[in-house]
Amino acid sequence: MKKWYIILMAMITVLTLSACKDARDKVLEEGKVDKAEATDSKKEEFSSVYPLTGLGTNEEVDHRAISVMVNNHPKARPQSGLHKADIVYEVLAEGELTRFLAIFQSEMPEVVGPVRSARDYYIELSRGYHALFVAHGFSPEAREILYGGTIDHLNGMDYDGILFNRADFRKAPHNSYITYENIQKGMEKIGADESDDLDMLAFLTSKSAKAIEGAPANEIQISYPGGETVGFTYSAKKKTYARSSNNEPTIDRETETPITVSNVFIVEAAHRVIDDAGRREINLTSGGDAILIQNGVAQNISWKNENGRIVPDGGAFVPGKTWINIVPSGTTDSVKMQ
């Protein structure tokens, strides 16, 4: 009898321990889920969202956007500060060369440049973000707008050697730089507002971003007429595109940081040469064909001008930085993707 009692108690003990283990494993498994949910929840618990990137932050977001004309001549590369820009517009200036309008709001680099001269359509793009406009030089049309009293601006023609500094490692006109500290000094000098309640761009939710469908777009090549090839290479791990010019990676001069973005937006607009210097008139108001590239896929859509901003018509960006290539009509047909 005693023998059977001992066996029975042993069996009960084994069953009890097994049940406890199962219960403990269940709790641990549930704990993993709860922890993951808590982590996701924690990631979303930000006090604010940057209006031009859609990324959460606990920092103040009411500082004013700063737009800077950045030189893209081969002799001006690599540039400084582009890796900090929320949005970059790449548009043809004269001849076969593009220039960049870099718009900074969520973060600012210590130095930006080389700074180059303004054109009227870059100024109009800057207006859409109520940005302080920074350039060194101007076309006749741009000068009329800048000194018409309707836009806050800092220009190297007024402040060369004061706010704008000439680098000794490059020759003019590819050597004008401005620091963020001097931009702040300039804003104070001209009495420009340093804060702004900037309207938010439209961004996809994480769920909608994962559901994007389109043609594969891991390698993109954009050929400007008679000019160079702009490339973007996708990193599935980082979900970003690294830019290049003629297969040469675009990097920051000071940090050698690759220039990467989450959105590549290629938009067609009518271009017309208006003078012997090769200056252009570009239609940025009527909308047209576009290719929106995100998360490794491309969608053929349309673009529109919404309060001065070039945005997807009926679509949205994924949160992150954006590069907008404005190309002549018919160019999107020659964009290569794989």
XYZ file of N, CA and C in Angstrom, residues 184-317:
402
model
N 21.262 81.848 -38.670
C 20.540 82.398 -37.518
C 20.868 83.873 -37.326
N 22.145 84.222 -37.502
C 22.535 85.624 -37.390
C 21.849 86.453 -38.479
N 21.779 85.882 -39.669
C 21.145 86.583 -40.778
C 19.660 86.796 -40.552
N 18.994 85.798 -40.013
C 17.563 85.928 -39.732
C 17.312 87.039 -38.725
N 18.184 87.121 -37.737
C 18.066 88.192 -36.747
C 18.326 89.552 -37.389
N 19.312 89.578 -38.287
C 19.684 90.831 -38.951
C 18.543 91.410 -39.784
N 17.829 90.515 -40.504
C 16.754 91.008 -41.381
C 15.388 90.978 -40.695
N 15.348 90.533 -39.444
C 14.092 90.512 -38.712
C 13.131 89.437 -39.147
N 13.661 88.308 -39.624
C 12.813 87.204 -40.089
C 12.334 86.354 -38.922
N 11.116 85.869 -39.016
C 10.586 84.964 -37.993
C 11.392 83.678 -37.973
N 11.716 83.201 -36.785
C 12.465 81.959 -36.657
C 11.559 80.776 -36.339
N 10.300 81.036 -35.988
C 9.346 79.961 -35.711
C 8.216 80.010 -36.722
N 7.545 78.872 -36.887
C 6.482 78.790 -37.886
C 5.629 77.565 -37.608
N 4.343 77.692 -37.825
C 3.423 76.559 -37.702
C 3.225 75.983 -39.095
N 4.130 75.082 -39.487
C 4.181 74.577 -40.854
C 3.133 73.495 -41.087
N 2.417 73.585 -42.198
C 1.417 72.570 -42.535
C 2.086 71.225 -42.778
N 1.429 70.164 -42.301
C 1.957 68.805 -42.429
C 1.713 68.255 -43.837
N 2.720 67.606 -44.393
C 2.536 66.842 -45.624
C 1.706 65.593 -45.319
N 1.136 64.993 -46.351
C 0.385 63.745 -46.175
C 1.346 62.565 -46.186
N 1.208 61.687 -45.187
C 2.068 60.510 -45.088
C 1.234 59.247 -44.896
N 1.749 58.143 -45.434
C 1.099 56.855 -45.269
C 1.322 56.327 -43.850
N 0.347 55.559 -43.350
C 0.546 54.846 -42.098
C 1.484 53.673 -42.368
N 2.037 53.084 -41.310
C 2.951 51.949 -41.482
C 2.237 50.784 -42.167
N 0.957 50.596 -41.855
C 0.178 49.516 -42.472
C -0.004 49.776 -43.965
N -0.341 51.017 -44.323
C -0.530 51.366 -45.735
C 0.782 51.291 -46.503
N 1.879 51.669 -45.849
C 3.183 51.630 -46.506
C 3.580 50.204 -46.862
N 3.242 49.255 -45.988
C 3.578 47.850 -46.247
C 2.750 47.277 -47.393
N 1.603 47.901 -47.665
C 0.691 47.386 -48.689
C 0.907 48.016 -50.061
N 1.944 48.849 -50.209
C 2.203 49.503 -51.496
C 2.476 48.459 -52.577
N 1.828 48.617 -53.706
C 2.041 47.717 -54.835
C 2.545 48.509 -56.036
N 3.347 47.856 -56.855
C 3.859 48.522 -58.048
C 4.956 47.696 -58.684
N 5.603 48.298 -59.674
C 6.699 47.618 -60.368
C 7.952 47.618 -59.492
N 8.779 46.566 -59.583
C 10.021 46.534 -58.796
C 10.895 47.758 -59.096
N 11.433 48.355 -58.040
C 12.265 49.543 -58.213
C 13.401 49.518 -57.204
N 14.355 48.637 -57.463
C 15.527 48.535 -56.592
C 16.702 49.345 -57.126
N 16.734 49.511 -58.430
C 17.737 50.345 -59.087
C 17.017 51.296 -60.028
N 17.257 52.592 -59.878
C 16.584 53.593 -60.709
C 17.632 54.453 -61.406
N 17.409 54.740 -62.684
C 18.280 55.635 -63.430
C 17.430 56.689 -64.128
N 17.762 57.952 -63.864
C 17.062 59.080 -64.480
C 18.071 59.823 -65.342
N 17.808 59.903 -66.627
C 18.730 60.573 -67.544
C 18.161 61.929 -67.937
N 18.843 62.983 -67.504
C 18.435 64.323 -67.921
C 18.910 64.543 -69.357
N 18.086 65.189 -70.201
C 18.434 65.375 -71.615
C 19.808 66.023 -71.792
N 20.703 65.290 -72.444
C 22.033 65.820 -72.716
C 22.931 65.896 -71.509
N 22.430 65.496 -70.356
C 23.200 65.630 -69.127
C 23.589 64.302 -68.533
N 23.718 64.306 -67.216
C 24.188 63.124 -66.527
C 23.044 62.225 -66.087
N 23.422 61.060 -65.564
C 22.445 60.098 -65.068
C 22.407 60.141 -63.548
N 21.220 60.343 -63.027
C 21.002 60.327 -61.584
C 20.497 58.936 -61.212
N 21.115 58.326 -60.214
C 20.732 56.980 -59.813
C 20.295 56.906 -58.366
N 19.458 55.902 -58.077
C 19.041 55.610 -56.706
C 19.067 54.096 -56.525
N 19.692 53.640 -55.449
C 19.795 52.214 -55.153
C 19.090 51.924 -53.836
N 18.213 50.935 -53.874
C 17.373 50.637 -52.712
C 18.024 49.665 -51.746
N 17.895 49.959 -50.457
C 18.312 49.049 -49.400
C 17.054 48.516 -48.717
N 16.760 47.233 -48.926
C 15.565 46.643 -48.316
C 15.666 46.648 -46.798
N 16.881 46.527 -46.296
C 17.083 46.511 -44.844
C 16.751 47.869 -44.224
N 17.220 48.940 -44.873
C 17.005 50.290 -44.335
C 15.745 50.945 -44.882
N 15.195 50.365 -45.965
C 14.033 50.932 -46.653
C 14.308 52.357 -47.141
N 15.523 52.570 -47.626
C 15.903 53.875 -48.151
C 16.631 53.716 -49.485
N 16.701 54.825 -50.224
C 17.395 54.870 -51.508
C 18.638 55.753 -51.391
N 19.775 55.239 -51.848
C 21.022 56.002 -51.848
C 21.205 56.635 -53.226
N 21.479 57.940 -53.258
C 21.597 58.658 -54.518
C 23.013 58.578 -55.080
N 23.095 58.694 -56.424
C 24.388 58.746 -57.098
C 24.289 59.636 -58.330
N 25.449 60.124 -58.791
C 25.548 60.885 -60.038
C 26.541 60.171 -60.942
N 26.053 59.721 -62.097
C 26.911 58.958 -63.019
C 27.633 57.825 -62.292
N 26.878 57.110 -61.481
C 27.361 55.950 -60.719
C 28.324 56.303 -59.583
N 28.526 57.588 -59.336
C 29.353 58.024 -58.211
C 28.438 58.337 -57.023
N 28.593 57.622 -55.896
C 27.706 57.850 -54.745
C 27.715 59.315 -54.296
N 26.543 59.829 -53.983
C 26.412 61.179 -53.455
C 26.608 61.117 -51.945
N 27.620 61.818 -51.457
C 27.942 61.758 -50.031
C 28.097 63.175 -49.476
N 28.104 63.270 -48.172
C 28.380 64.530 -47.506
C 29.895 64.733 -47.420
N 30.350 65.925 -47.751
C 31.793 66.166 -47.795
C 32.454 65.995 -46.431
N 31.816 66.525 -45.386
C 32.444 66.511 -44.068
C 32.404 65.139 -43.406
N 31.272 64.457 -43.517
C 31.094 63.203 -42.777
C 31.186 61.960 -43.646
N 31.172 62.146 -44.975
C 31.139 61.050 -45.943
C 29.880 60.190 -45.782
N 28.855 60.770 -45.183
C 27.571 60.083 -45.037
C 26.874 59.999 -46.391
N 26.437 58.808 -46.816
C 25.683 58.707 -48.072
C 24.365 59.477 -47.980
N 23.954 60.069 -49.072
C 22.678 60.772 -49.112
C 21.594 59.755 -49.402
N 20.715 59.518 -48.441
C 19.655 58.525 -48.582
C 18.303 59.153 -48.293
N 17.279 58.639 -48.965
C 15.917 59.144 -48.788
C 14.944 57.969 -48.788
N 13.751 58.218 -48.263
C 12.715 57.186 -48.241
C 11.792 57.266 -49.450
N 11.681 58.462 -50.037
C 10.819 58.680 -51.203
C 11.608 59.289 -52.346
N 11.433 58.735 -53.535
C 11.949 59.345 -54.757
C 10.731 59.672 -55.612
N 10.575 60.951 -55.947
C 9.393 61.402 -56.679
C 9.864 62.078 -57.965
N 9.581 61.463 -59.102
C 9.998 61.972 -60.404
C 8.783 62.591 -61.077
N 8.845 63.885 -61.356
C 7.685 64.583 -61.914
C 8.048 65.266 -63.226
N 7.151 65.171 -64.189
C 7.341 65.821 -65.480
C 6.720 67.212 -65.469
N 7.455 68.172 -66.014
C 6.941 69.532 -66.137
C 7.475 70.146 -67.433
N 6.680 70.993 -68.045
C 7.094 71.634 -69.293
C 8.243 72.605 -69.034
N 9.333 72.463 -69.811
C 10.505 73.338 -69.722
C 10.607 74.165 -71.003
N 11.025 75.429 -70.863
C 11.226 76.273 -72.044
C 12.409 77.204 -71.797
N 13.395 77.183 -72.730
C 14.545 78.080 -72.629
C 14.092 79.490 -73.002
N 14.465 80.479 -72.158
C 13.929 81.824 -72.353
C 14.980 82.877 -72.723
N 16.280 82.521 -72.673
C 17.285 83.530 -73.057
C 18.552 82.857 -73.579
N 19.482 83.676 -74.050
C 20.718 83.167 -74.639
C 21.619 82.485 -73.613
N 21.408 82.771 -72.333
C 22.210 82.148 -71.283
C 21.719 80.738 -70.966
N 20.595 80.356 -71.572
C 20.059 79.020 -71.352
C 19.140 78.905 -70.148
N 18.749 80.058 -69.572
C 17.825 80.019 -68.445
C 16.473 79.493 -68.897
N 15.757 78.921 -67.945
C 14.513 78.242 -68.284
C 13.294 78.806 -67.569
N 12.162 78.574 -68.206
C 10.865 78.754 -67.562
C 10.288 77.353 -67.381
N 9.853 77.018 -66.169
C 9.351 75.673 -65.877
C 7.954 75.781 -65.283
N 7.029 75.044 -65.850
C 5.642 75.073 -65.394
C 5.477 74.147 -64.187
N 5.343 74.728 -63.014
C 5.211 73.946 -61.782
C 3.797 74.030 -61.183
N 2.832 74.425 -62.014
C 1.479 74.603 -61.479
C 0.433 73.675 -62.079
N 0.644 73.196 -63.300
C -0.433 72.497 -63.998
C -0.545 71.014 -63.682
N 0.467 70.427 -63.004
C 0.432 68.987 -62.740
C 0.872 68.197 -63.956
N 0.896 66.863 -63.822
C 1.306 66.031 -64.942
C 1.671 64.630 -64.495
N 2.367 63.921 -65.372
C 2.754 62.533 -65.085
C 3.886 62.497 -64.059
N 3.895 61.417 -63.293
C 4.922 61.278 -62.255
C 5.133 59.809 -61.925
N 6.271 59.529 -61.310
C 6.569 58.196 -60.778
C 6.919 58.364 -59.304
N 6.191 57.674 -58.457
C 6.449 57.705 -57.023
C 7.100 56.384 -56.623
N 8.298 56.466 -56.047
C 9.082 55.276 -55.726
C 9.304 55.202 -54.220
N 8.844 54.094 -53.633
C 8.925 53.897 -52.182
C 9.022 52.408 -51.886
N 9.746 52.057 -50.835
C 9.771 50.670 -50.356
C 10.060 49.641 -51.443
N 10.884 50.013 -52.405
C 11.288 49.068 -53.434
C 10.328 48.885 -54.582
N 9.280 49.706 -54.657
C 8.323 49.603 -55.765
C 8.038 50.994 -56.328
N 7.583 51.022 -57.588
C 7.285 52.277 -58.270
C 5.833 52.293 -58.736
N 5.215 53.465 -58.616
C 3.838 53.643 -59.065
C 3.786 54.785 -60.070
N 3.133 54.550 -61.204
C 2.895 55.612 -62.170
C 1.647 56.373 -61.747
N 1.829 57.632 -61.379
C 0.717 58.423 -60.875
C 0.764 59.813 -61.514
N 0.089 60.761 -60.905
C 0.144 62.158 -61.326
C 0.626 63.010 -60.159
N 1.119 64.188 -60.485
C 1.503 65.135 -59.440
C 0.628 66.366 -59.517
N 0.584 67.088 -58.423
C -0.142 68.347 -58.392
C 0.620 69.357 -57.545
N 0.313 70.616 -57.778
C 0.869 71.685 -56.957
C -0.174 72.031 -55.905
N 0.159 71.718 -54.659
C -0.759 71.970 -53.556
C -0.173 73.063 -52.665
N -0.705 74.257 -52.835
C -0.233 75.412 -52.066
C 1.274 75.624 -52.217
N 1.762 75.418 -53.430
C 3.167 75.668 -53.719
C 4.067 74.463 -53.574
N 3.521 73.341 -53.109
C 4.314 72.129 -52.922
C 3.997 71.115 -54.018
N 5.022 70.438 -54.501
C 4.833 69.386 -55.489
C 4.591 68.078 -54.741
N 3.371 67.526 -54.881
C 2.985 66.340 -54.106
C 2.275 65.333 -55.002
N 2.206 64.068 -54.572
C 1.447 63.060 -55.322
C -0.031 63.425 -55.352
N -0.645 63.286 -56.498
C -2.075 63.559 -56.637
C -2.841 62.298 -56.255
N -3.447 62.313 -55.082
C -4.184 61.143 -54.622
C -3.336 60.134 -53.887
N -2.056 60.450 -53.678
C -1.153 59.538 -52.972
C -0.508 60.236 -51.790
N 0.492 59.609 -51.222
C 1.189 60.179 -50.073
C 2.598 59.604 -49.988
N 3.450 60.304 -49.270
C 4.804 59.836 -49.037
C 4.828 58.871 -47.852
